[in-house]
Coordinates of C-alpha atoms in Angstrom, one line a residue:
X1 CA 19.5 29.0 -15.2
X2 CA 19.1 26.0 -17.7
X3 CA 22.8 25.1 -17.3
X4 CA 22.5 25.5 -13.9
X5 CA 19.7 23.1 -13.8
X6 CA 20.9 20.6 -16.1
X7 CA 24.5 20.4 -14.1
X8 CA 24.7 21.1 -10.5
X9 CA 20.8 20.5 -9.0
X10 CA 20.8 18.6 -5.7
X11 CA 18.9 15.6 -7.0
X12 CA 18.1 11.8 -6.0
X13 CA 17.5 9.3 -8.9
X14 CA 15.8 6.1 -8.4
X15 CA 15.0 4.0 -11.0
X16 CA 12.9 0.9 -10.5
X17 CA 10.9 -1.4 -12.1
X18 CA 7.3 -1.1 -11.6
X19 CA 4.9 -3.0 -13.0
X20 CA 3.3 -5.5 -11.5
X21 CA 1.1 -5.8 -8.3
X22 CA 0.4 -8.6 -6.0
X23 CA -1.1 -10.1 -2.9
X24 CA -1.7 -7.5 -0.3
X25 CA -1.3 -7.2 3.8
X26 CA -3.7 -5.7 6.1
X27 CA -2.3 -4.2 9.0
X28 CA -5.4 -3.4 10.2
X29 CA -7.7 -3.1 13.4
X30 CA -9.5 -6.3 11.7
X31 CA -6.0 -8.8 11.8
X32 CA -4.5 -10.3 14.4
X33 CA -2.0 -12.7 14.6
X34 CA -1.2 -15.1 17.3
X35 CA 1.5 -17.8 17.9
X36 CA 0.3 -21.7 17.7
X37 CA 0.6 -22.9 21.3
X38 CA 1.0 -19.4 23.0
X39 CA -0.7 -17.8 25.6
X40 CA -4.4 -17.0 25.6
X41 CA -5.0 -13.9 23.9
X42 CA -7.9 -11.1 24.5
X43 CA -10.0 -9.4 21.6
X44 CA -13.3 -7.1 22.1
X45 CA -15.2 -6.3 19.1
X46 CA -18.5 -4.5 18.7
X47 CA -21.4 -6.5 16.9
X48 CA -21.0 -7.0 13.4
X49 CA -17.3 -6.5 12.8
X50 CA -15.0 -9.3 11.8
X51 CA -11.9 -10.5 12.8
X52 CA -8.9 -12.6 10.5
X53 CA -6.9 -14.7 12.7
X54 CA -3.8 -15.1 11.5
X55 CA -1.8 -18.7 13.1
X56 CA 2.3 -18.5 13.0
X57 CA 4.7 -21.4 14.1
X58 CA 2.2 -24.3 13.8
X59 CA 4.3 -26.3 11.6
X60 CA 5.8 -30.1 12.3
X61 CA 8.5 -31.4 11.1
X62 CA 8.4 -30.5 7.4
X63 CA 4.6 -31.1 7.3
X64 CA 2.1 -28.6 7.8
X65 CA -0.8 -29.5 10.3
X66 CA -4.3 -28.7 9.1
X67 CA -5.6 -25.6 11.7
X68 CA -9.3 -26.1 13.4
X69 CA -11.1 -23.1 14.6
X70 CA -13.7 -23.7 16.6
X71 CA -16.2 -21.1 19.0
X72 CA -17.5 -22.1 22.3
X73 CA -20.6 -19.4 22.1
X74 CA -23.1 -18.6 19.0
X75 CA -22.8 -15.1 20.0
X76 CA -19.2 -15.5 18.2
X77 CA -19.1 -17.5 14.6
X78 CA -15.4 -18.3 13.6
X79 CA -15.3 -19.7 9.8
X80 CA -12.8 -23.2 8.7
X81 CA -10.4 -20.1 7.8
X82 CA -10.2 -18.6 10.8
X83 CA -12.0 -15.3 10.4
X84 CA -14.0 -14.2 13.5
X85 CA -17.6 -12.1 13.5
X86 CA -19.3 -11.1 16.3
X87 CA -23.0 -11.5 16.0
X88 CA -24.5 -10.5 19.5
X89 CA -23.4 -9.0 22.5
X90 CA -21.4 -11.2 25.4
X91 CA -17.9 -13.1 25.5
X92 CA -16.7 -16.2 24.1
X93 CA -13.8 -18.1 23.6
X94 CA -12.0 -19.4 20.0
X95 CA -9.7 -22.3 20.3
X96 CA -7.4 -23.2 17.8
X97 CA -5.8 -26.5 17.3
X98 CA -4.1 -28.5 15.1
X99 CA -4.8 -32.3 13.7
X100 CA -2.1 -34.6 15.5
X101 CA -1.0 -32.2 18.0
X102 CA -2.0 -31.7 21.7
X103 CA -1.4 -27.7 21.5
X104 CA -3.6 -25.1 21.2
X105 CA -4.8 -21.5 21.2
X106 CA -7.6 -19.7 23.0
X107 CA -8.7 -16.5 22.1
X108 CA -11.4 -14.8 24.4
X109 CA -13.5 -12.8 22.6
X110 CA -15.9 -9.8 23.9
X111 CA -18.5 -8.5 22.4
X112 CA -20.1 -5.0 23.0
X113 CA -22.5 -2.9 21.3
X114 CA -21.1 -0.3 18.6
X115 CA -21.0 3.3 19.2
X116 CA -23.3 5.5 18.2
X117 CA -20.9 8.3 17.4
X118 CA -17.7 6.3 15.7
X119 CA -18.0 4.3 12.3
X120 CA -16.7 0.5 13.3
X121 CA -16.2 -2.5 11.2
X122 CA -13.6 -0.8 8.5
X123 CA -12.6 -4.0 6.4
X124 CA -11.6 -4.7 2.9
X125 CA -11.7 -7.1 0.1
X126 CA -9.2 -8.1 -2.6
X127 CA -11.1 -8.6 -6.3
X128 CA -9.2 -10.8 -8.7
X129 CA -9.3 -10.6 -12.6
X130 CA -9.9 -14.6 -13.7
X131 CA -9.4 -16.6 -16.4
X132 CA -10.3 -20.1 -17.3
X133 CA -7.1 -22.0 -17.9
X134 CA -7.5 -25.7 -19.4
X135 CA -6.2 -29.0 -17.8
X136 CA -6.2 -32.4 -17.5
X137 CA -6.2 -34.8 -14.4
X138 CA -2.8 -35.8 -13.8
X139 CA -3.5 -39.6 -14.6
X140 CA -4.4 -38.3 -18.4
X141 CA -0.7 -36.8 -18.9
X142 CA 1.6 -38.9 -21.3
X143 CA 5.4 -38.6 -19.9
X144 CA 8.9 -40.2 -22.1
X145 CA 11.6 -40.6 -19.9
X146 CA 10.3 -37.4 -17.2
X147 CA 9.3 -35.6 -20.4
X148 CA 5.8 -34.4 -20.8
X149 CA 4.7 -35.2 -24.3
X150 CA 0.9 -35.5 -24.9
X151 CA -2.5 -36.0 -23.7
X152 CA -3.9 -39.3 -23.7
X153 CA -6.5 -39.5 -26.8
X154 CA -10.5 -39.2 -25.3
X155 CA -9.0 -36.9 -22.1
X156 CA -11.6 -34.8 -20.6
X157 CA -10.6 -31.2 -20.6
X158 CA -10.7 -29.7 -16.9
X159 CA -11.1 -25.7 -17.0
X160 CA -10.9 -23.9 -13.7
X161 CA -10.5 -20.3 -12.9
X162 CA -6.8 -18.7 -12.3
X163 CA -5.9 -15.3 -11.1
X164 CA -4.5 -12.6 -13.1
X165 CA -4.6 -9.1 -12.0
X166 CA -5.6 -7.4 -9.1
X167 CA -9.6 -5.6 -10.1
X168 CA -9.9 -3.3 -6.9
X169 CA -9.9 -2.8 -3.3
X170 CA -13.4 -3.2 -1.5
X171 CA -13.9 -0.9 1.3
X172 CA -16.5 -1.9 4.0
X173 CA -17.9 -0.6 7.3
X174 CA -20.7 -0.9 9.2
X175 CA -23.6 1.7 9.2
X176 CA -24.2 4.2 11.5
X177 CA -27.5 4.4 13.1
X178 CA -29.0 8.0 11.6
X179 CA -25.6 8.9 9.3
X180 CA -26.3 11.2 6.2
X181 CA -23.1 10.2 4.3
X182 CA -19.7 9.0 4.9
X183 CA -16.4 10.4 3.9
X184 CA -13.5 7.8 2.9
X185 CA -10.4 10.0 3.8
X186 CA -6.6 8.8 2.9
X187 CA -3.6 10.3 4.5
X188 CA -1.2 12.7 2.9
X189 CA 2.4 12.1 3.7
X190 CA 3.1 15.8 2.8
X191 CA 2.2 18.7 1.1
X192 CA 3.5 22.2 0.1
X193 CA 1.6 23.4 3.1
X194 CA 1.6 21.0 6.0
X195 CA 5.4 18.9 5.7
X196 CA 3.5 16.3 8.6
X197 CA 0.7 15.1 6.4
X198 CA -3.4 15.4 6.5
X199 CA -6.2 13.4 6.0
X200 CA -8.1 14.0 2.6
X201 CA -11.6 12.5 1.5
X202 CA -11.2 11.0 -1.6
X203 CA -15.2 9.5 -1.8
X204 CA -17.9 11.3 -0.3
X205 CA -20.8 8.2 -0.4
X206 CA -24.1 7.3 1.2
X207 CA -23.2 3.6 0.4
X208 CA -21.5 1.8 3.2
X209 CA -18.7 0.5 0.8
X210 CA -16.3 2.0 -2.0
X211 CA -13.9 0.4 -4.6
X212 CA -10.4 1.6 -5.2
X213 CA -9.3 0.9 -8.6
X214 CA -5.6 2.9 -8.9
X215 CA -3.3 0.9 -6.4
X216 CA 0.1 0.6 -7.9
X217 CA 2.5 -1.9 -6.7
X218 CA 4.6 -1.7 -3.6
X219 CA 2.4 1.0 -2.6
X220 CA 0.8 2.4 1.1
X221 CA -2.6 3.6 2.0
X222 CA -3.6 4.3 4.9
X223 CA -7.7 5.0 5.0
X224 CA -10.5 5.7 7.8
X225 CA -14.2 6.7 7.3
X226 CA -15.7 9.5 8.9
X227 CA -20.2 9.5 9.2
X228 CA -21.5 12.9 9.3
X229 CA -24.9 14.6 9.4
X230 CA -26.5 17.7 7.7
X231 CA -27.5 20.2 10.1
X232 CA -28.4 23.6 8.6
X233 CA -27.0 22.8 5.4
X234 CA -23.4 22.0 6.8
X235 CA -21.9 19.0 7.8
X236 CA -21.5 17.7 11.3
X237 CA -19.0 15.0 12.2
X238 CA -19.0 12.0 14.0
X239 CA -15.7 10.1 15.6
X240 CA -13.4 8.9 12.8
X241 CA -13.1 5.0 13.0
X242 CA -10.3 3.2 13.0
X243 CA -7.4 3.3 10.3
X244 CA -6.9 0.5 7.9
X245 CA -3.2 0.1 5.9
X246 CA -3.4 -1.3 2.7
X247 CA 0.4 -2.5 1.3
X248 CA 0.9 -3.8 -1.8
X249 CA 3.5 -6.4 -2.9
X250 CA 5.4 -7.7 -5.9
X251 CA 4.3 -11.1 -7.6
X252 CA 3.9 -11.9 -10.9
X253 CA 1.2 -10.6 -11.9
X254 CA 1.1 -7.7 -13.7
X255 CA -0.4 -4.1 -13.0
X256 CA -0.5 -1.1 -14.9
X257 CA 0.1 2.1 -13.3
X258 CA -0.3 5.8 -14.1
X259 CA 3.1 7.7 -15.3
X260 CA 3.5 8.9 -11.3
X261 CA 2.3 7.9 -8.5
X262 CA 1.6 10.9 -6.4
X263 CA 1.0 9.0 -3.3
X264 CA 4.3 6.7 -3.4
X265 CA 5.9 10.2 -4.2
X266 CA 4.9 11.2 -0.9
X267 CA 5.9 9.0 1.4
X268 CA 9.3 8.9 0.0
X269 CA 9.5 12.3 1.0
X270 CA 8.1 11.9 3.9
X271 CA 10.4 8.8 4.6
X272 CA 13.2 11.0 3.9
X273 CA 12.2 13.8 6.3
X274 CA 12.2 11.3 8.8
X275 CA 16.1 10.7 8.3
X276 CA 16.7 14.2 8.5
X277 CA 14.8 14.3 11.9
X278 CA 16.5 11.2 13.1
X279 CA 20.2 13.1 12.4
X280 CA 19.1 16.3 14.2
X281 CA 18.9 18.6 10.8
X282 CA 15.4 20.7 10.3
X283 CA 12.9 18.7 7.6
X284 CA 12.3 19.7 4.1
X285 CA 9.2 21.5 2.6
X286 CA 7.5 19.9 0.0
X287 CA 7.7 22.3 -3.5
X288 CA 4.8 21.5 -6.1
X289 CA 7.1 23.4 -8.6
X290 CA 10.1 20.4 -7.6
X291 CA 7.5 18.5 -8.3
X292 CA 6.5 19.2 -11.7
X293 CA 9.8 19.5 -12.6
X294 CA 10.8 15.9 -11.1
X295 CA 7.3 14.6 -13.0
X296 CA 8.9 15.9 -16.4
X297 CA 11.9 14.2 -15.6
X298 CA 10.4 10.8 -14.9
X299 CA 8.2 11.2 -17.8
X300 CA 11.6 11.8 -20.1
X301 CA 13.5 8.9 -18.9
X302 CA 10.1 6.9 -19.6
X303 CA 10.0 8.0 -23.2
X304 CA 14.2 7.8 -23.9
X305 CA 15.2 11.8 -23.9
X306 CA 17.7 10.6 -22.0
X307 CA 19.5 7.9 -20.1
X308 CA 21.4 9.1 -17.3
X309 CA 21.8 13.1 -15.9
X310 CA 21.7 14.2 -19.2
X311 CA 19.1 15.9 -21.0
X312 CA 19.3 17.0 -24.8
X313 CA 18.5 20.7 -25.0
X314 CA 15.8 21.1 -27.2
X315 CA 13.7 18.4 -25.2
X316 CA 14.9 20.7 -21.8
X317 CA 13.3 23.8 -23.3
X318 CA 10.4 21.6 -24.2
X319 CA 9.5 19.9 -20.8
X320 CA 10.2 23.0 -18.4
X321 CA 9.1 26.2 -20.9
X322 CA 11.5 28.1 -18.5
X323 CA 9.1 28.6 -15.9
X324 CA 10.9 27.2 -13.0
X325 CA 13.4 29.1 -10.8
X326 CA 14.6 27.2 -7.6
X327 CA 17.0 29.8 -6.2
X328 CA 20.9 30.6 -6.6
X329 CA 22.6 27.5 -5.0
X330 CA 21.8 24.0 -6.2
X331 CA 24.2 21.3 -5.6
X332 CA 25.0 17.5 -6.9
X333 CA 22.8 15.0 -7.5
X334 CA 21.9 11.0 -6.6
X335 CA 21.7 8.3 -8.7
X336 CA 20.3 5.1 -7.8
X337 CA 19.0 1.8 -9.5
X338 CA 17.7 -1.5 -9.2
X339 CA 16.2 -4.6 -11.2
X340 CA 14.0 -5.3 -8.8
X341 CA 10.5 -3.7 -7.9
X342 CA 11.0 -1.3 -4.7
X343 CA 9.3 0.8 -2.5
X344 CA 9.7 3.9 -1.2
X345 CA 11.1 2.8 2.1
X346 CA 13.1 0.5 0.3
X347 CA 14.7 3.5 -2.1
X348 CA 15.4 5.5 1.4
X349 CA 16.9 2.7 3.2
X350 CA 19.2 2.4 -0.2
X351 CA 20.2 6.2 0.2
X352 CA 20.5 5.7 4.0
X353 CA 23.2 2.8 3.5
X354 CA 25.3 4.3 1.0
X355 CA 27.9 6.9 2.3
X356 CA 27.6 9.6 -0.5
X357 CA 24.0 9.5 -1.0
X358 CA 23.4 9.6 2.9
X359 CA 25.4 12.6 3.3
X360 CA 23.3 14.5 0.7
X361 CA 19.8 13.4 2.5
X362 CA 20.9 14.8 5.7
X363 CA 22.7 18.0 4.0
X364 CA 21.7 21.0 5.9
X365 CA 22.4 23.4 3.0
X366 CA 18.8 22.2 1.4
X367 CA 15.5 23.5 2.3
X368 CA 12.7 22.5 -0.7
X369 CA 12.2 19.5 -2.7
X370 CA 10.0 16.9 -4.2
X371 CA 10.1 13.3 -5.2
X372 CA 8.2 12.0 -8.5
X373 CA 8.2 8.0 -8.7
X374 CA 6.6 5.9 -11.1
X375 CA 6.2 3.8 -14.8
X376 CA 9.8 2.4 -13.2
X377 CA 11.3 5.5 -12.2
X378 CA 12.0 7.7 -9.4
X379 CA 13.7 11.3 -9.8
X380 CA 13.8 13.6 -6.1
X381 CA 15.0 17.4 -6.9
X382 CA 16.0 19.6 -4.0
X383 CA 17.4 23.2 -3.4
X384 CA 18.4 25.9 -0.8

């Protein structure tokens, strides 16, 4: 079984560096983006939520106009950064222009009353690590020939505050008139038992906010809050609110990240079952025994028992203790790699464009597997 293991186990390889985490998109009921000049564009939002306007193609020449947001209507504030909050019930209109230019924007905004039954106002928050970095007006710089060589003697230090690391994610929503609690669910990609994905609760809180500390880079949440009330001892649900995605980038700033990623694990699988729906051949079942096995894996190329598909025997017998047994026909395996931080879309759209490792995603043969990436790598195992 070990040899079989070692030699002929339909598996998918993906190495990748991962190690730093960056700026973050919201695709999210609370962004919208609108073109500079475009047509008027309609919003409604319920009292108390926010709104980020986001402004493309407003751009001159190669210099870029300064953007003025401005409301017509208390009942709707917009800030000098564009970001909308509805304070009382009724419409107004946004208009966005730019210094030196005749064109415009105009958003109409309405304004209704929340629900009573529906959490509304789901928003988060990016905290930054700081530090204080010293400098020096630019005037107190001493340059030879284009070369910076000194400070000029009596220079005032400057120290301002510079980002490092990403601290957490700040979920916020809006109460709920008479709510006991709130639940902050996340969606499973896929499981051993449902291959289309769940919701779980992650935070059960009376607080109308909640931190998440354990992004890793390159990585997609998606979240919604649920209210409920105790009747009888047992909870009773409201309407879920809307969901929020979270995706984070690469920049230079660096993250650490547990060995795997269980989440990013998951949507490559589920990523990949989407391929095999897309060519007509039935999807994959998730095995939590693949996926032990492809956590050892990742954790052995992480600590150097081995380089490529090899693995020396006695650290085989140590990592799987002969407890697995995936059935009588494995096959080849997948192999890929790449300098450059990557998602899990990004490793599937690798697979998808390379003839070999296409053929294998798609194979009809297979019917379990499991994907473990993280600390860099990324190792899927699959079987009949």
């Amino acid at each position: 079984m070990k040899a079989l293991l070692r030699n002929s186990l339909i598996t998918f390889i993906t190495v990748m560096s991962i190690s730093c985490i960056g700026n973050v998109k919201a695709y999210a009921e609370n962004t919208k983006t609108v073109k500079f000049g475009g047509k008027k564009k309609n919003v409604t939002l319920y009292v108390g939520e926010k709104l980020n306007i986001k402004v493309k193609k407003y751009t001159s020449s190669s210099k870029k106009k300064k953007l003025v947001f401005k409301s017509n209507n208390k009942k709707v504030t917009v800030t000098k950064k564009g970001i909308i909050a509805a304070k009382k019930t009724g419409s107004a209109k946004v208009t966005v222009k730019a210094k030196n230019s005749n064109k415009k924007t105009i958003i109409k905004v309405k304004v209704k009353k929340a629900p009573k039954d529906k959490v509304v106002g789901l928003n988060y928050k990016v905290n930054w690590r700081y530090k204080k970095v010293k400098t020096y007006n630019s005037t107190d710089y001493i340059w030879n020939n284009g070369i910076l060589t000194g400070v000029k003697k009596g220079a005032k230090p400057i120290y301002i505050k510079q980002k490092t690391t990403i601290n957490s994610y700040k979920l916020s929503w809006l109460a709920l008139d008479g709510a006991d609690g709130y639940e902050v669910q996340r969606w499973h990609f896929v499981t051993d038992w449902d291959t289309k994905g769940h919701w779980e609760t992650i935070k059960d809180t009376k607080k109308t906010s909640y931190k998440i500390t354990d992004f890793a880079m390159n990585e997609l949440a998606k979240i919604k809050i649920k209210a409920y009330n105790i009747v009888d001892g047992e909870k009773v649900y409201n309407n879920s609110s809307g969901t929020i995605s979270i995706r984070t980038e690469a920049s230079s700033t660096c993250y650490k990240e547990p060995l795997v990623n269980r989440w990013k694990s998951e949507e490559a699988f589920y990523l990949q079952n989407k391929v095999r729906e897309k060519a007509g051949v039935d999807l994959l079942k998730w095995d939590e025994d693949l996926y032990t096995f492809a956590c050892y894996r990742v954790e052995g190329r992480v600590k150097g028992y081995y380089k490529d598909h090899g693995w020396v025997d006695s650290m085989f017998d140590a990592f799987t203790n002969n407890i697995f047994d995936f059935g009588t026909n494995p096959l080849g395996e997948n192999y890929y790699s790449s300098s450059k931080e990557k998602s899990a879309k990004d490793s599937i759209v690798a697979w998808q464009n390379s003839k070999g490792h296409y053929e294998s995603m798609i194979s009809k043969l297979i019917k379990f597997g499991a994907i473990a990436m993280g600390s860099g790598e990324s190792y899927a195992v699959f079987t009949e």
